[in-house]
Amino acid sequence: MGHQGKTAKLKTFFMLFIVQLFLVIILFLLYNHVNHSASSNEFSYTNIHQEQASHTKIILVWTWPFGTKFPLNKCPSYTDISGCFYTANRTLYSSADAIVMHHRNVMYSRKQLPQIARPPNQYWIWFNLEPPSYSSNLHFMDNLINLTMSYRADSDIFSPYGWLEPNQREENFTIPPKTKLVAWAISKWKPHSNRVRYYKKLKKFLPVDIYGRQHLSLPRKEYEKILSKYKFYLAFENSIHEDYITEKLWKNALKSGCVPVVLGPSRENYERFIPKDSFLHVDDFSTPEELAKYILKLDNDEKAYQQYFTWRSRLHPFADTNWQTHYCRVCKALKEAPAHKTISKLGAWYK
């Protein structure tokens, strides 16, 4: 009996050992499967198969613009990000094909730029939507940048605040009902700026409703609803630089169905992007008083006013840009980028 009892115990021990070993193998296989899925997911959700991952261009978003995060690898249909993977994970710096640096986030110190050795053949892309007047220390970027991305039409990656698109067919545009004359929304009120000084002269001859800080309220969700009631909108830029034409024109004026009165670069510069009969330019008038007289004249001549909307039968404005709109342009440009290009003095161009 004693011998049989020992044999039974050994059998039981052996069976328990086999079961435990079997469980360990199953757990090990499950762990490998989960790890494999997690690593391949990084590429699979951009529709890139694992075996193609080595050919994928990794684009590193070095800093979130103004700290604003947005979904990566989810881009508008008019952009092509096939073969690219966007990430904000700096541990991928050494394997990144390109890094995108938002100037306003790195302009205060060179220490905000990558501090470790730059991998061979890695592109550094400089991104900025602010004008030169608000872009300090451009010299930090000298001999570092390979591609530029900005509102400038001569950037390597042209990324404007808005643009015009052709209508699918010619159509009649219905001008929104107008109950008010002139509006202006302003966030940075600087008494000695060109635009504020011009406004102070203009208001002597023309009533203007002002929205923004310390003025009338203009909730972001009600921009179009409120501004569309006005016949004219003062699209006055805070700085005057080539191609610096912002949402003041595209969103506040054109998207809202107002006739823009612009103060910015030259009329010729505006006409590169919008029809010449779609706006008024302050330079068209010798004085603010003359501009005021013309606006009041159009207010009393409906037929003449409507002529500023004839272009809308052929075109419509696109003004719903966001950070994705801009960053998603990088992929195509990177795939088409020249092998060797470095910008020696960024400030000599961006002025």
CSV table of N, CA and C in Angstrom, one decimal, residues 72-140:
chain,number,residue,atom,x,y,z
A,72,LEU,N,-3.9,62.4,-35.4
A,72,LEU,CA,-2.9,62.1,-36.4
A,72,LEU,C,-3.4,61.0,-37.3
A,73,ASN,N,-2.9,61.0,-38.6
A,73,ASN,CA,-3.3,60.0,-39.5
A,73,ASN,C,-4.7,59.9,-39.9
A,74,LYS,N,-5.4,61.0,-39.7
A,74,LYS,CA,-6.8,61.1,-40.1
A,74,LYS,C,-6.9,62.4,-40.9
A,75,CYS,N,-6.9,62.3,-42.2
A,75,CYS,CA,-6.7,63.5,-43.0
A,75,CYS,C,-7.9,63.7,-44.0
A,76,PRO,N,-8.0,65.0,-44.5
A,76,PRO,CA,-9.1,65.3,-45.4
A,76,PRO,C,-8.9,64.5,-46.7
A,77,SER,N,-10.0,64.2,-47.4
A,77,SER,CA,-9.9,63.4,-48.6
A,77,SER,C,-9.0,64.0,-49.7
A,78,TYR,N,-8.9,65.3,-49.7
A,78,TYR,CA,-8.1,65.9,-50.8
A,78,TYR,C,-6.6,65.9,-50.5
A,79,THR,N,-6.2,65.3,-49.4
A,79,THR,CA,-4.7,65.0,-49.2
A,79,THR,C,-4.4,63.6,-49.3
A,80,ASP,N,-3.2,63.2,-49.6
A,80,ASP,CA,-2.8,61.9,-49.8
A,80,ASP,C,-1.7,61.5,-48.8
A,81,ILE,N,-2.1,60.7,-47.8
A,81,ILE,CA,-1.1,60.3,-46.8
A,81,ILE,C,-0.7,58.8,-46.9
A,82,SER,N,-1.0,58.2,-48.1
A,82,SER,CA,-0.6,56.8,-48.3
A,82,SER,C,0.9,56.7,-48.2
A,83,GLY,N,1.4,55.7,-47.5
A,83,GLY,CA,2.8,55.5,-47.3
A,83,GLY,C,3.4,56.4,-46.3
A,84,CYS,N,2.6,57.1,-45.5
A,84,CYS,CA,3.2,57.9,-44.4
A,84,CYS,C,2.6,57.5,-43.1
A,85,PHE,N,3.3,57.8,-42.0
A,85,PHE,CA,2.8,57.5,-40.7
A,85,PHE,C,3.2,58.8,-39.8
A,86,TYR,N,2.2,59.4,-39.3
A,86,TYR,CA,2.4,60.6,-38.4
A,86,TYR,C,2.5,60.2,-36.9
A,87,THR,N,3.4,60.8,-36.2
A,87,THR,CA,3.5,60.5,-34.8
A,87,THR,C,4.0,61.7,-34.0
A,88,ALA,N,3.7,61.7,-32.7
A,88,ALA,CA,4.2,62.8,-31.9
A,88,ALA,C,5.2,62.2,-30.8
A,89,ASN,N,5.5,60.9,-31.0
A,89,ASN,CA,6.4,60.2,-30.1
A,89,ASN,C,7.8,60.5,-30.4
A,90,ARG,N,8.5,61.2,-29.6
A,90,ARG,CA,9.8,61.7,-29.8
A,90,ARG,C,10.9,60.5,-29.7
A,91,THR,N,10.5,59.4,-29.2
A,91,THR,CA,11.4,58.3,-29.1
A,91,THR,C,11.7,57.7,-30.5
A,92,LEU,N,10.8,58.1,-31.5
A,92,LEU,CA,11.0,57.7,-32.9
A,92,LEU,C,11.8,58.7,-33.7
A,93,TYR,N,12.4,59.7,-33.0
A,93,TYR,CA,13.2,60.7,-33.7
A,93,TYR,C,14.3,60.1,-34.6
A,94,SER,N,15.0,59.1,-34.1
A,94,SER,CA,16.1,58.6,-34.9
A,94,SER,C,15.7,57.9,-36.1
A,95,SER,N,14.5,57.4,-36.1
A,95,SER,CA,14.0,56.7,-37.3
A,95,SER,C,13.0,57.5,-38.2
A,96,ALA,N,12.8,58.7,-37.8
A,96,ALA,CA,11.8,59.6,-38.5
A,96,ALA,C,12.5,60.1,-39.8
A,97,ASP,N,11.7,60.0,-40.9
A,97,ASP,CA,12.1,60.6,-42.2
A,97,ASP,C,12.0,62.1,-42.2
A,98,ALA,N,11.2,62.6,-41.4
A,98,ALA,CA,11.0,64.1,-41.3
A,98,ALA,C,10.5,64.5,-40.0
A,99,ILE,N,10.8,65.7,-39.5
A,99,ILE,CA,10.2,66.3,-38.3
A,99,ILE,C,9.6,67.6,-38.7
A,100,VAL,N,8.5,67.9,-38.2
A,100,VAL,CA,7.8,69.2,-38.5
A,100,VAL,C,7.9,70.1,-37.2
A,101,MET,N,8.5,71.2,-37.4
A,101,MET,CA,8.6,72.1,-36.3
A,101,MET,C,7.8,73.4,-36.4
A,102,HIS,N,6.9,73.6,-35.5
A,102,HIS,CA,6.0,74.8,-35.5
A,102,HIS,C,6.8,75.9,-34.9
A,103,HIS,N,7.1,76.9,-35.7
A,103,HIS,CA,8.0,78.0,-35.3
A,103,HIS,C,7.7,78.6,-34.0
A,104,ARG,N,6.4,78.9,-33.7
A,104,ARG,CA,6.1,79.7,-32.5
A,104,ARG,C,6.3,78.8,-31.3
A,105,ASN,N,6.5,77.5,-31.4
A,105,ASN,CA,6.8,76.7,-30.2
A,105,ASN,C,8.3,76.5,-30.0
A,106,VAL,N,9.1,76.9,-31.0
A,106,VAL,CA,10.5,76.6,-30.8
A,106,VAL,C,11.4,77.9,-31.0
A,107,MET,N,10.7,79.0,-31.1
A,107,MET,CA,11.5,80.2,-31.5
A,107,MET,C,12.1,80.9,-30.3
A,108,TYR,N,11.8,80.5,-29.1
A,108,TYR,CA,12.4,81.2,-27.9
A,108,TYR,C,13.8,80.8,-27.5
A,109,SER,N,14.1,79.6,-27.8
A,109,SER,CA,15.4,79.0,-27.4
A,109,SER,C,15.8,77.9,-28.4
A,110,ARG,N,17.1,77.8,-28.7
A,110,ARG,CA,17.6,76.7,-29.5
A,110,ARG,C,17.5,75.4,-28.8
A,111,LYS,N,17.3,75.4,-27.5
A,111,LYS,CA,17.2,74.2,-26.7
A,111,LYS,C,15.8,73.5,-27.0
A,112,GLN,N,14.9,74.3,-27.6
A,112,GLN,CA,13.6,73.7,-28.0
A,112,GLN,C,13.7,72.9,-29.3
A,113,LEU,N,14.8,73.0,-30.0
A,113,LEU,CA,15.1,72.2,-31.1
A,113,LEU,C,15.7,70.8,-30.7
A,114,PRO,N,15.7,69.8,-31.5
A,114,PRO,CA,16.3,68.5,-31.2
A,114,PRO,C,17.7,68.7,-30.7
A,115,GLN,N,18.1,68.0,-29.7
A,115,GLN,CA,19.4,68.2,-29.1
A,115,GLN,C,20.3,67.0,-29.3
A,116,ILE,N,19.8,66.0,-29.9
A,116,ILE,CA,20.7,64.8,-30.2
A,116,ILE,C,21.0,64.8,-31.7
A,117,ALA,N,22.0,64.0,-32.1
A,117,ALA,CA,22.5,64.0,-33.4
A,117,ALA,C,21.4,63.8,-34.4
A,118,ARG,N,21.5,64.5,-35.5
A,118,ARG,CA,20.5,64.4,-36.6
A,118,ARG,C,20.8,63.2,-37.5
A,119,PRO,N,19.8,62.4,-37.7
A,119,PRO,CA,20.0,61.2,-38.5
A,119,PRO,C,20.3,61.6,-40.0
A,120,PRO,N,21.1,60.9,-40.7
A,120,PRO,CA,21.3,61.2,-42.1
A,120,PRO,C,20.0,61.1,-42.9
A,121,ASN,N,19.9,62.1,-43.8
A,121,ASN,CA,18.8,62.1,-44.8
A,121,ASN,C,17.4,62.5,-44.1
A,122,GLN,N,17.5,62.9,-42.9
A,122,GLN,CA,16.2,63.3,-42.2
A,122,GLN,C,15.9,64.8,-42.6
A,123,TYR,N,14.6,65.0,-43.1
A,123,TYR,CA,14.2,66.3,-43.5
A,123,TYR,C,13.7,67.1,-42.2
A,124,TRP,N,14.1,68.4,-42.1
A,124,TRP,CA,13.5,69.2,-41.1
A,124,TRP,C,12.6,70.2,-41.8
A,125,ILE,N,11.3,70.2,-41.4
A,125,ILE,CA,10.3,71.0,-42.1
A,125,ILE,C,9.8,72.1,-41.1
A,126,TRP,N,10.0,73.3,-41.6
A,126,TRP,CA,9.6,74.5,-40.8
A,126,TRP,C,8.2,74.9,-41.1
A,127,PHE,N,7.3,75.0,-40.1
A,127,PHE,CA,5.9,75.3,-40.3
A,127,PHE,C,5.6,76.6,-39.5
A,128,ASN,N,4.9,77.5,-40.2
A,128,ASN,CA,4.6,78.8,-39.6
A,128,ASN,C,3.4,79.5,-40.3
A,129,LEU,N,2.4,79.8,-39.6
A,129,LEU,CA,1.3,80.6,-40.2
A,129,LEU,C,1.2,82.0,-39.7
A,130,GLU,N,2.1,82.3,-38.8
A,130,GLU,CA,2.2,83.7,-38.3
A,130,GLU,C,3.1,84.6,-39.2
A,131,PRO,N,2.9,85.9,-39.3
A,131,PRO,CA,3.7,86.7,-40.2
A,131,PRO,C,5.1,87.0,-39.6
A,132,PRO,N,6.0,87.5,-40.4
A,132,PRO,CA,7.3,87.8,-39.9
A,132,PRO,C,7.3,88.7,-38.6
A,133,SER,N,6.4,89.6,-38.6
A,133,SER,CA,6.3,90.5,-37.4
A,133,SER,C,6.1,89.8,-36.1
A,134,TYR,N,5.6,88.6,-36.2
A,134,TYR,CA,5.3,87.8,-34.9
A,134,TYR,C,6.1,86.5,-34.9
A,135,SER,N,7.2,86.5,-35.6
A,135,SER,CA,8.1,85.3,-35.7
A,135,SER,C,9.5,85.7,-35.4
A,136,SER,N,9.8,85.6,-34.1
A,136,SER,CA,11.2,86.0,-33.6
A,136,SER,C,12.2,84.9,-34.0
A,137,ASN,N,13.5,85.3,-33.9
A,137,ASN,CA,14.6,84.4,-34.0
A,137,ASN,C,14.6,83.5,-35.2
A,138,LEU,N,14.3,84.0,-36.4
A,138,LEU,CA,14.3,83.2,-37.6
A,138,LEU,C,15.7,82.6,-37.8
A,139,HIS,N,16.7,83.3,-37.3
A,139,HIS,CA,18.1,82.9,-37.6
A,139,HIS,C,18.5,81.6,-36.9
A,140,PHE,N,17.6,81.2,-35.9
A,140,PHE,CA,17.8,79.9,-35.3
A,140,PHE,C,17.8,78.8,-36.3
